[in-house]
Coordinates of C-alpha atoms in Angstrom, one line a residue:
Chain P
M1 CA 96.5 57.5 116.8
M2 CA 98.5 59.6 119.3
R3 CA 96.7 57.9 122.2
R4 CA 97.8 54.5 120.9
F5 CA 101.4 55.5 120.9
L6 CA 101.4 57.3 124.2
P7 CA 102.1 54.3 126.4
V8 CA 105.1 53.4 124.2
V9 CA 106.4 57.0 124.6
L10 CA 106.0 56.7 128.3
L11 CA 107.8 53.4 128.5
V12 CA 110.7 54.8 126.5
A13 CA 110.9 57.8 128.8
A14 CA 110.7 55.5 131.9
G15 CA 113.6 53.4 130.4
S16 CA 115.8 56.5 129.9
L17 CA 115.2 57.5 133.5
A18 CA 116.1 54.0 134.8
A19 CA 119.3 55.2 136.5
A20 CA 117.2 57.5 138.8
E21 CA 114.5 55.0 139.9
F22 CA 116.1 54.2 143.2
T23 CA 116.3 56.3 146.3
P24 CA 119.7 55.8 148.0
L25 CA 119.3 54.2 151.4
D26 CA 121.4 55.3 154.4
R27 CA 121.2 54.2 158.0
A28 CA 118.9 56.9 159.2
E29 CA 116.4 56.3 156.3
A30 CA 116.7 52.6 156.9
Q31 CA 115.7 52.9 160.5
R32 CA 112.7 55.1 159.6
L33 CA 111.7 52.6 156.9
L34 CA 111.7 49.7 159.3
S35 CA 109.9 51.4 162.2
A36 CA 106.5 49.8 162.7
D37 CA 105.0 53.1 163.9
K38 CA 105.8 54.8 160.6
H39 CA 103.5 52.4 158.7
R40 CA 99.8 53.4 158.9
Q41 CA 98.7 50.9 156.3
P42 CA 99.6 47.3 155.6
T43 CA 103.1 47.4 154.1
V44 CA 105.7 45.0 153.0
V45 CA 109.4 46.1 152.9
T46 CA 111.1 43.5 150.7
L47 CA 114.9 43.2 150.4
W48 CA 116.3 41.7 147.2
S49 CA 119.5 41.8 145.1
S50 CA 120.4 41.2 141.5
D51 CA 122.1 38.0 142.5
C52 CA 119.1 36.4 144.3
G53 CA 116.8 34.2 142.2
Y54 CA 114.5 33.5 145.2
C55 CA 113.9 37.3 145.5
K56 CA 112.3 37.3 142.0
A57 CA 109.7 34.8 143.2
N58 CA 108.8 37.1 146.1
L59 CA 108.6 40.2 143.8
K60 CA 106.4 38.3 141.4
L61 CA 104.1 37.2 144.2
L62 CA 103.9 40.7 145.8
S63 CA 103.2 42.2 142.4
S64 CA 100.2 39.9 141.9
L65 CA 98.9 40.5 145.5
T66 CA 99.0 44.3 145.0
R67 CA 96.8 43.8 142.0
N68 CA 94.4 41.8 144.1
N69 CA 94.3 44.2 147.0
R70 CA 95.2 47.8 146.5
K71 CA 95.5 48.3 150.2
L72 CA 98.9 46.5 150.2
R73 CA 101.9 48.8 149.9
V74 CA 105.2 47.3 148.7
I75 CA 108.5 49.0 149.3
T76 CA 111.5 47.4 147.7
V77 CA 115.1 47.6 148.9
A78 CA 118.0 46.4 146.7
A79 CA 120.7 45.3 149.2
E80 CA 123.4 46.6 146.8
P81 CA 124.4 49.9 145.4
E82 CA 122.4 51.0 142.3
N83 CA 123.7 49.5 139.1
A84 CA 122.6 48.8 135.6
H85 CA 121.1 45.4 136.4
L86 CA 118.7 46.6 139.0
W87 CA 116.0 48.5 137.2
P88 CA 115.5 46.1 134.2
M89 CA 115.0 43.3 136.8
L90 CA 112.6 45.2 139.0
S91 CA 110.6 47.2 136.5
R92 CA 109.0 44.0 135.0
Y93 CA 107.0 43.5 138.3
G94 CA 105.2 46.9 137.9
L95 CA 105.5 47.6 141.6
A96 CA 104.7 51.3 142.4
G97 CA 107.4 51.6 145.0
P98 CA 109.1 53.5 146.5
H99 CA 112.2 51.7 145.5
Y100 CA 115.4 51.9 147.4
A101 CA 119.0 50.8 146.8
Y102 CA 121.9 50.9 149.2
G103 CA 123.5 54.3 149.1
S104 CA 127.0 55.4 149.9
D105 CA 126.7 54.7 153.7
S106 CA 128.6 51.7 155.0
P107 CA 126.6 48.6 153.9
E108 CA 127.0 47.0 157.3
A109 CA 125.6 50.2 159.0
I110 CA 122.6 50.1 156.6
A111 CA 122.1 46.4 157.3
Y112 CA 122.2 47.0 161.0
A113 CA 119.7 49.8 160.8
I114 CA 117.4 47.6 158.8
D115 CA 117.6 44.7 161.4
P116 CA 120.5 44.0 163.8
N117 CA 119.5 40.3 163.8
W118 CA 119.7 39.9 160.0
G119 CA 122.6 37.8 158.8
G120 CA 122.5 39.2 155.2
E121 CA 120.5 36.3 153.7
L122 CA 118.1 37.2 150.9
P123 CA 115.2 37.5 150.3
R124 CA 114.5 39.1 153.7
T125 CA 111.0 40.7 154.1
F126 CA 109.5 42.8 156.8
L127 CA 105.7 42.9 157.0
F128 CA 103.7 45.6 158.8
D129 CA 100.0 45.4 159.5
G130 CA 99.7 49.1 159.8
T131 CA 98.8 49.1 163.5
G132 CA 102.3 48.7 164.9
R133 CA 102.9 44.9 164.3
K134 CA 106.0 43.8 162.4
E135 CA 107.1 40.4 161.2
R136 CA 110.3 39.2 159.6
I137 CA 110.6 36.4 157.1
S138 CA 113.7 35.1 155.4
G139 CA 113.2 33.2 152.2
V140 CA 110.4 32.7 149.8
L141 CA 107.0 34.1 150.9
T142 CA 103.6 32.6 150.6
A143 CA 100.3 34.4 150.2
P144 CA 98.9 33.0 153.5
A145 CA 102.0 34.2 155.4
I146 CA 101.5 37.7 153.9
E147 CA 97.8 37.6 154.8
K148 CA 98.6 36.6 158.3
A149 CA 101.2 39.3 158.8
T150 CA 99.4 42.1 157.1
G151 CA 95.8 41.3 158.0
L152 CA 94.8 41.7 154.4
R153 CA 93.0 39.2 152.2
F154 CA 94.0 38.5 148.6
Chain F
M1 CA 110.1 63.2 144.1
A2 CA 110.9 65.3 141.1
R3 CA 113.6 67.0 143.1
F4 CA 115.0 63.7 144.1
V5 CA 115.1 62.4 140.6
L6 CA 117.1 65.4 139.6
T7 CA 119.5 65.0 142.5
T8 CA 120.3 61.4 141.7
K9 CA 120.7 62.2 138.0
L10 CA 123.1 64.9 139.0
L11 CA 124.9 62.6 141.3
A12 CA 125.1 60.0 138.7
A13 CA 126.5 62.5 136.2
V14 CA 129.0 63.9 138.7
S15 CA 130.2 60.5 139.8
G16 CA 130.4 59.4 136.2
A17 CA 132.6 62.3 135.4
L18 CA 134.7 61.6 138.4
M19 CA 135.1 58.0 137.4
L20 CA 136.2 59.1 134.0
A21 CA 138.7 61.5 135.5
L22 CA 140.0 58.8 137.7
V23 CA 140.1 56.0 135.1
A24 CA 141.0 57.9 131.9
P25 CA 144.8 58.2 132.5
G26 CA 145.0 54.4 132.9
A27 CA 148.5 54.4 134.5
S28 CA 147.8 57.0 137.1
A29 CA 144.5 55.4 138.1
A30 CA 146.3 52.1 138.5
D31 CA 149.0 53.7 140.5
A32 CA 146.5 55.2 143.0
M33 CA 146.8 54.0 146.6
P34 CA 145.0 50.7 146.8
G35 CA 141.6 51.0 148.5
M36 CA 141.3 54.8 148.4
A37 CA 137.7 55.9 148.6
K38 CA 136.2 56.6 145.1
A39 CA 133.2 58.7 144.1
T40 CA 131.2 55.5 143.5
R41 CA 131.1 52.4 145.6
Q42 CA 134.1 50.4 144.8
E43 CA 134.1 46.6 144.7
L44 CA 136.6 45.9 147.4
G45 CA 137.0 42.1 146.9
A46 CA 140.7 41.2 147.3
S47 CA 142.9 38.2 148.0
A48 CA 146.4 37.9 149.3
V49 CA 149.2 35.4 149.4
F50 CA 152.8 35.5 150.5
A51 CA 155.4 34.8 147.8
P52 CA 158.3 32.4 148.4
D53 CA 160.5 35.4 148.9
G54 CA 158.3 36.6 151.7
S55 CA 156.7 39.5 149.9
L56 CA 152.9 39.9 150.1
L57 CA 150.9 39.8 146.9
V58 CA 147.4 41.1 146.6
V59 CA 145.0 40.9 143.7
T60 CA 141.9 43.0 143.3
K61 CA 139.9 44.8 140.6
Q62 CA 140.5 48.2 139.0
G63 CA 137.8 48.8 136.4
E64 CA 138.2 46.0 133.8
H65 CA 141.6 44.8 135.0
V66 CA 142.7 42.5 137.8
M67 CA 145.6 44.3 139.4
L68 CA 148.5 42.7 141.3
Y69 CA 150.1 44.7 144.1
R70 CA 153.3 43.7 145.9
S71 CA 154.6 44.7 149.4
S72 CA 158.1 43.8 150.6
D73 CA 157.6 45.4 154.0
D74 CA 154.5 43.6 155.3
G75 CA 152.0 46.0 153.9
K76 CA 153.6 49.3 154.9
S77 CA 154.3 50.3 151.2
W78 CA 153.0 48.9 147.9
S79 CA 154.6 48.6 144.5
A80 CA 152.9 50.2 141.4
P81 CA 150.5 47.5 140.4
T82 CA 150.7 45.2 137.4
A83 CA 147.7 44.5 135.2
V84 CA 147.1 40.7 135.2
N85 CA 144.8 40.8 132.1
A86 CA 146.2 43.1 129.4
Q87 CA 142.8 43.1 127.5
P88 CA 140.0 44.7 129.6
E89 CA 137.1 42.5 130.6
Q90 CA 134.4 42.4 133.3
I91 CA 135.6 41.1 136.7
S92 CA 133.6 40.1 139.8
A93 CA 135.1 41.5 143.0
D94 CA 132.2 41.8 145.4
G95 CA 131.7 40.1 148.8
E96 CA 131.6 36.3 148.0
N97 CA 133.3 36.6 144.6
R98 CA 136.8 38.0 144.1
P99 CA 140.0 37.4 142.2
K100 CA 142.2 34.7 143.8
V101 CA 146.0 34.3 143.9
A102 CA 148.2 31.3 144.4
F103 CA 151.5 29.8 143.5
A104 CA 151.8 26.6 141.4
A105 CA 154.3 24.0 142.7
D106 CA 156.7 25.0 139.8
G107 CA 156.7 28.6 141.0
G108 CA 154.3 30.0 138.5
L109 CA 152.0 32.7 139.8
L110 CA 148.3 32.1 139.2
V111 CA 145.4 34.5 139.3
S112 CA 141.8 33.4 138.8
W113 CA 138.6 35.4 138.7
T114 CA 135.0 35.2 137.5
R115 CA 134.2 37.2 134.4
P116 CA 130.5 38.2 134.3
L117 CA 129.0 37.8 130.9
G118 CA 126.0 39.6 129.5
K119 CA 123.1 37.8 131.2
P120 CA 122.3 38.1 134.9
Y121 CA 124.1 35.5 137.1
S122 CA 126.3 34.4 134.2
G123 CA 130.1 34.1 134.3
A124 CA 133.2 32.4 133.0
I125 CA 136.1 31.2 135.2
R126 CA 139.3 32.8 134.1
L127 CA 142.9 32.0 134.9
A128 CA 146.2 33.8 134.1
R129 CA 149.7 32.5 134.8
A130 CA 153.0 34.4 135.1
D131 CA 155.9 32.0 134.8
D132 CA 158.2 34.7 136.3
G133 CA 155.7 36.1 138.8
Q134 CA 155.5 39.3 136.8
R135 CA 154.4 39.0 133.2
F136 CA 151.1 37.2 132.7
S137 CA 150.0 35.1 129.8
P138 CA 146.6 36.0 128.3
P139 CA 143.9 34.5 130.6
L140 CA 142.2 31.3 129.6
T141 CA 138.7 30.1 130.4
V142 CA 139.2 26.9 132.5
H143 CA 135.9 25.2 131.4
K144 CA 134.9 24.0 127.9
D145 CA 131.2 24.9 128.4
P146 CA 130.7 28.1 126.5
A147 CA 127.1 28.7 127.6
E148 CA 126.2 32.2 129.0
I149 CA 125.2 30.8 132.3
T150 CA 126.5 30.6 135.9
H151 CA 130.1 29.5 136.2
R152 CA 131.1 31.6 139.2
F153 CA 132.5 31.7 142.8
E154 CA 135.6 29.7 141.9
S155 CA 138.0 28.3 144.4
L156 CA 141.7 27.9 143.4
L157 CA 143.8 25.1 144.8
T158 CA 147.4 24.2 143.9
T159 CA 149.0 20.8 144.9
P160 CA 152.6 19.8 145.5
D161 CA 152.6 17.7 142.3
N162 CA 152.0 20.9 140.2
K163 CA 148.3 20.3 139.7
V164 CA 146.0 23.3 139.7
I165 CA 142.3 22.6 140.5
L166 CA 139.5 25.1 140.2
A167 CA 136.0 24.3 141.5
W168 CA 133.1 26.6 141.0
I169 CA 129.3 26.9 141.1
D170 CA 127.8 25.9 137.8
K171 CA 124.2 26.1 136.7
R172 CA 124.3 23.9 133.5
D173 CA 122.3 21.1 135.2
L174 CA 119.8 23.6 136.5
E175 CA 119.4 25.1 133.0
A176 CA 118.9 21.7 131.5
A177 CA 116.3 20.8 134.1
K178 CA 114.5 24.1 133.4
S179 CA 114.5 23.4 129.6
G180 CA 113.0 20.0 130.4
K181 CA 110.5 21.6 132.8
K182 CA 111.9 19.6 135.7
A183 CA 112.7 20.8 139.2
Y184 CA 116.4 21.1 140.3
R185 CA 117.5 22.0 143.7
G186 CA 120.2 24.7 143.8
A187 CA 123.2 24.6 141.4
A188 CA 126.1 22.2 140.9
I189 CA 129.8 22.2 141.7
Y190 CA 132.1 21.5 138.7
A191 CA 135.9 21.3 138.8
A192 CA 138.7 21.5 136.2
V193 CA 142.2 20.0 136.7
S194 CA 145.5 21.2 135.2
T195 CA 148.5 18.9 135.4
D196 CA 150.9 21.5 134.0
G197 CA 150.8 24.2 136.6
G198 CA 147.8 26.0 135.1
R199 CA 148.9 26.3 131.5
S200 CA 146.1 24.1 130.2
F201 CA 143.0 22.3 131.7
Q202 CA 141.4 19.0 131.2
P203 CA 137.6 19.1 130.5
E204 CA 135.7 19.9 133.6
H205 CA 133.6 17.4 135.5
K206 CA 130.9 17.5 138.1
L207 CA 131.7 17.2 141.8
A208 CA 128.1 17.3 143.1
D209 CA 124.6 18.3 142.3
H210 CA 122.6 20.7 144.5
S211 CA 125.0 23.3 145.8
C212 CA 123.8 26.6 147.1
E213 CA 123.8 29.3 144.4
C214 CA 126.0 32.2 145.6
C215 CA 128.2 31.4 148.5
R216 CA 132.0 31.2 148.2
V217 CA 133.6 27.8 147.8
T218 CA 136.7 26.9 149.9
S219 CA 139.5 24.3 149.4
A220 CA 142.4 22.7 151.3
I221 CA 144.7 19.7 151.0
D222 CA 143.8 16.7 153.2
A223 CA 146.3 14.9 155.5
D224 CA 147.3 12.4 152.7
G225 CA 147.5 15.0 149.9
A226 CA 143.9 14.6 148.6
P227 CA 142.3 17.8 147.4
L228 CA 139.3 18.9 149.4
F229 CA 136.6 21.4 148.4
M230 CA 133.8 22.6 150.7
W231 CA 130.7 24.6 149.9
R232 CA 127.3 25.4 151.1
H233 CA 124.9 22.7 149.9
V234 CA 121.2 22.4 149.6
F235 CA 120.2 19.1 151.4
E236 CA 116.7 17.9 151.0
P237 CA 114.3 19.6 151.1
N238 CA 116.0 23.0 151.6
E239 CA 118.6 22.6 154.4
R240 CA 121.5 24.9 153.5
D241 CA 124.3 23.1 155.4
H242 CA 127.7 22.3 153.9
A243 CA 129.2 19.5 151.9
L244 CA 132.9 18.4 151.7
A245 CA 134.2 16.7 148.6
R246 CA 137.4 14.6 148.7
L247 CA 139.0 14.2 145.3
K248 CA 141.2 11.3 143.9
P249 CA 144.7 12.2 142.6
D250 CA 143.2 12.6 139.1
G251 CA 140.7 15.2 140.4
T252 CA 137.6 13.0 140.1
V253 CA 135.3 12.6 143.1
E254 CA 136.2 10.1 145.8
S255 CA 133.4 11.1 148.2
V256 CA 131.0 13.9 148.9
Q257 CA 129.8 14.1 152.5
R258 CA 127.6 16.3 154.6
A259 CA 130.0 18.4 156.7
T260 CA 127.6 20.5 158.9
F261 CA 124.4 19.7 160.6
D262 CA 122.7 23.0 161.7
R263 CA 119.7 22.4 159.4
W264 CA 119.1 26.0 158.2
K265 CA 116.0 25.6 156.2
V266 CA 115.6 28.6 153.8
D267 CA 114.6 29.1 150.2
G268 CA 117.1 32.0 150.0
C269 CA 120.7 33.1 149.5
P270 CA 122.8 33.2 152.6
H271 CA 125.7 35.0 150.8
H272 CA 128.0 33.4 153.3
G273 CA 130.4 30.7 152.4
P274 CA 132.8 28.6 154.5
S275 CA 136.5 28.4 155.1
L276 CA 138.5 25.2 155.5
A277 CA 142.1 24.4 156.7
V278 CA 143.9 21.1 157.5
D279 CA 146.6 21.3 160.1
E280 CA 149.9 19.4 160.2
R281 CA 148.4 16.6 162.2
G282 CA 145.8 16.1 159.5
V283 CA 142.9 17.6 161.5
R284 CA 140.3 19.4 159.3
H285 CA 139.1 22.7 160.8
A286 CA 136.3 24.8 159.3
V287 CA 134.4 28.0 159.9
W288 CA 131.0 28.6 158.5
F289 CA 127.8 30.6 159.0
N290 CA 124.4 29.1 159.6
Q291 CA 121.1 29.9 161.2
K292 CA 120.7 27.5 164.1
D293 CA 117.7 27.6 166.4
G294 CA 116.5 30.7 164.6
A295 CA 119.7 32.8 165.0
G296 CA 122.3 33.4 162.4
R297 CA 125.8 32.7 163.8
G298 CA 129.4 32.1 162.8
F299 CA 130.7 28.6 163.8
Y300 CA 134.0 26.8 164.2
G301 CA 134.3 23.0 164.2
R302 CA 136.6 20.1 163.4
L303 CA 135.3 17.9 160.6
A304 CA 136.2 14.4 161.8
A305 CA 136.7 11.9 159.0
G306 CA 134.8 8.6 158.9
S307 CA 132.0 6.9 157.0
G308 CA 130.1 10.1 157.7
I309 CA 131.7 13.4 158.9
S310 CA 131.0 14.3 162.5
V311 CA 131.6 17.8 163.7
E312 CA 133.7 18.1 166.9
G313 CA 134.2 21.0 169.2
Q314 CA 131.6 23.2 167.4
R315 CA 131.5 26.6 169.0
Q316 CA 130.3 30.1 168.1
V317 CA 132.7 32.5 166.4
G318 CA 132.3 36.1 167.8
G319 CA 129.0 37.8 168.6
P320 CA 125.6 37.8 167.0
R321 CA 126.8 39.9 164.1
A322 CA 130.1 38.1 163.3
A323 CA 130.3 37.7 159.6
H324 CA 132.4 36.1 156.8
A325 CA 135.0 34.4 159.0
D326 CA 138.1 33.0 157.4
M327 CA 140.7 30.7 158.8
A328 CA 144.2 29.3 158.3
V329 CA 146.7 27.1 160.1
A330 CA 150.4 27.2 160.7
P331 CA 152.5 24.7 162.7
G332 CA 151.1 24.7 166.2
K333 CA 148.5 27.3 165.7
L334 CA 145.1 28.1 164.2
A335 CA 143.6 31.5 163.5
I336 CA 140.2 32.7 162.6
A337 CA 139.4 36.3 161.6
W338 CA 136.0 37.9 161.0
K339 CA 134.3 41.2 160.9
E340 CA 131.5 42.3 163.2
F341 CA 129.5 45.5 163.1
D342 CA 129.1 47.0 166.6
G343 CA 126.3 49.5 165.8
E344 CA 128.8 52.2 164.9
R345 CA 131.8 50.7 163.2
T346 CA 132.9 47.4 161.7
Q347 CA 135.3 45.6 164.0
L348 CA 137.9 43.1 162.8
R349 CA 138.5 40.4 165.4
G350 CA 140.5 37.2 165.6
L351 CA 140.4 33.9 167.5
M352 CA 143.8 32.1 168.1
S353 CA 144.2 28.6 169.2
A354 CA 147.5 26.8 170.2
D355 CA 145.9 23.5 171.1
G356 CA 144.3 22.4 167.8
G357 CA 141.0 24.3 168.4
D358 CA 140.2 23.0 171.9
S359 CA 140.5 26.5 173.3
F360 CA 140.8 30.0 171.8
S361 CA 141.8 33.5 172.8
E362 CA 140.0 36.4 171.2
I363 CA 141.8 39.5 170.0
A364 CA 140.6 42.9 168.6
L365 CA 142.6 43.7 165.4
A366 CA 141.1 46.9 163.9
A367 CA 138.0 48.8 163.1
T368 CA 136.7 51.0 160.3
D369 CA 133.9 53.5 159.8
G370 CA 133.2 52.7 156.1
A371 CA 132.7 49.8 153.8
S372 CA 135.1 46.9 154.1
D373 CA 136.0 43.6 152.4
Q374 CA 135.9 40.2 154.1
A375 CA 139.2 39.5 156.0
R376 CA 141.6 36.7 155.0
V377 CA 144.0 34.8 157.2
V378 CA 147.3 34.3 155.3
R379 CA 150.4 32.3 156.2
R380 CA 154.1 33.0 155.8
Q381 CA 156.0 29.9 157.0
D382 CA 155.3 29.6 160.7
Q383 CA 153.5 33.0 161.0
L384 CA 149.9 33.9 160.5
F385 CA 148.6 37.3 159.4
V386 CA 145.2 38.9 158.8
F387 CA 144.8 40.8 155.6
W388 CA 141.9 43.3 155.4
R389 CA 140.9 45.8 152.8
T390 CA 138.7 48.7 153.8
E391 CA 137.4 51.6 151.8
K392 CA 138.9 54.3 153.9
E393 CA 142.2 52.7 155.0
G394 CA 143.1 50.6 152.0
F395 CA 145.1 47.4 152.3
R396 CA 146.1 46.4 155.8
L397 CA 148.1 43.5 157.2
F398 CA 148.0 42.5 160.9
P399 CA 150.6 40.0 162.2
L400 CA 149.0 37.5 164.7
P401 CA 150.8 36.5 167.9

């Protein structure tokens, strides 16, 4: 009986911790996060925001790909400060994280550290193959594009 | 990780307490210096206009109120603010979405904003009017559609015959298509017209299908007095260029034409809307952001009228990180202002033209270390100014040469 209820209890607990699910991102952390030499396994860093419908399509696709191939690591970055909308939107995709949101640093400094050539459009995704290669894609992702950039098969 | 969780929880608690301390004594929070850094990231979105008496009016958000600030000395000092909406409600005041302020032809002061509703992306377009420029009537929702969907990113235009026209991004057609399991590109632009200076509005109507979803909309008055609205559009299959609508005197659509031709193909949200101005010779000038040949850039160009619009004199605005340009005209001059992060600080820069946009001179206006709002170019008679709100310095006004 207890075992049956345990997941529910965990879900409730996760819900109450929602406000603390995001690591605040500053310019130094952003630079580390986007350095190809810091990623030793195929990794996707995906930028999204509560305002961006296309970002949800990417999160959904990435979520299904991580289930197909556990070697894929997905890091999410909300390009806005943490707020009440973010976790309910993100949690449904069941991505393990880590999950970042813009911290108190200047948003333009964070964006510049992420990618000086990024104009702020979302979704914006950075794909690492784990051996030093990095690709940037604006807009909706496709599985073949992710396979090509990460070297994984789904 | 556990340590981090505790830290953010603590931070949240501390910032929550600070917010309470700042907000609880309503009057004193409202009297605080505009733009002072708060414990949590503030929504900095503000708009400015000069009143007929030459004073500068600024609207922005404080909690659940749109606040109106007044400066009689070109931004050196500010009056205690007035609450535009007496009853608290949610207000959007982030990058592309902020309260707007304008004067109706009869002298009434108008403030519009987007009120987010419960659901994500939802909003209602609100407008409040102060006959005497001080005391506002309760805000009204300018559209009849009560659905809890997107009606956001309004643009507020007033005309010399005392019309008030608001146009906004509206997702009712997208929602209808979704219910019918049909595809629909982007969102739509709807407009509502008031013929009594903003006291009441006629039922809204559609200007165009297939706008982009979350870029600001801009407006101006054409050479012959026709209202113009310009927005980022989604041309087939997914080119996020711009469209320009010319309205008839009754506010219905005369034409909708493609206005830019950079062919940025992306299934995404640029978060970067245009700005439009018509000079005294009737020439339409615009600034916008697009990705062209793989690089995101700010652009200036003249939108020459005809059976189709052709862009004349298109040129880049600023450097590779120039963002959120705005523009305005005054007799014999044209000014563009934008911000640009230089790797350390956000620079505010301007382009001035005295020959109708054929040539420009660039000027550095200011810089800030912290967060900042988009800049706005505002006009007082023959003079142009740049208004900029930054988190650290507050409201600032820069007269242009």
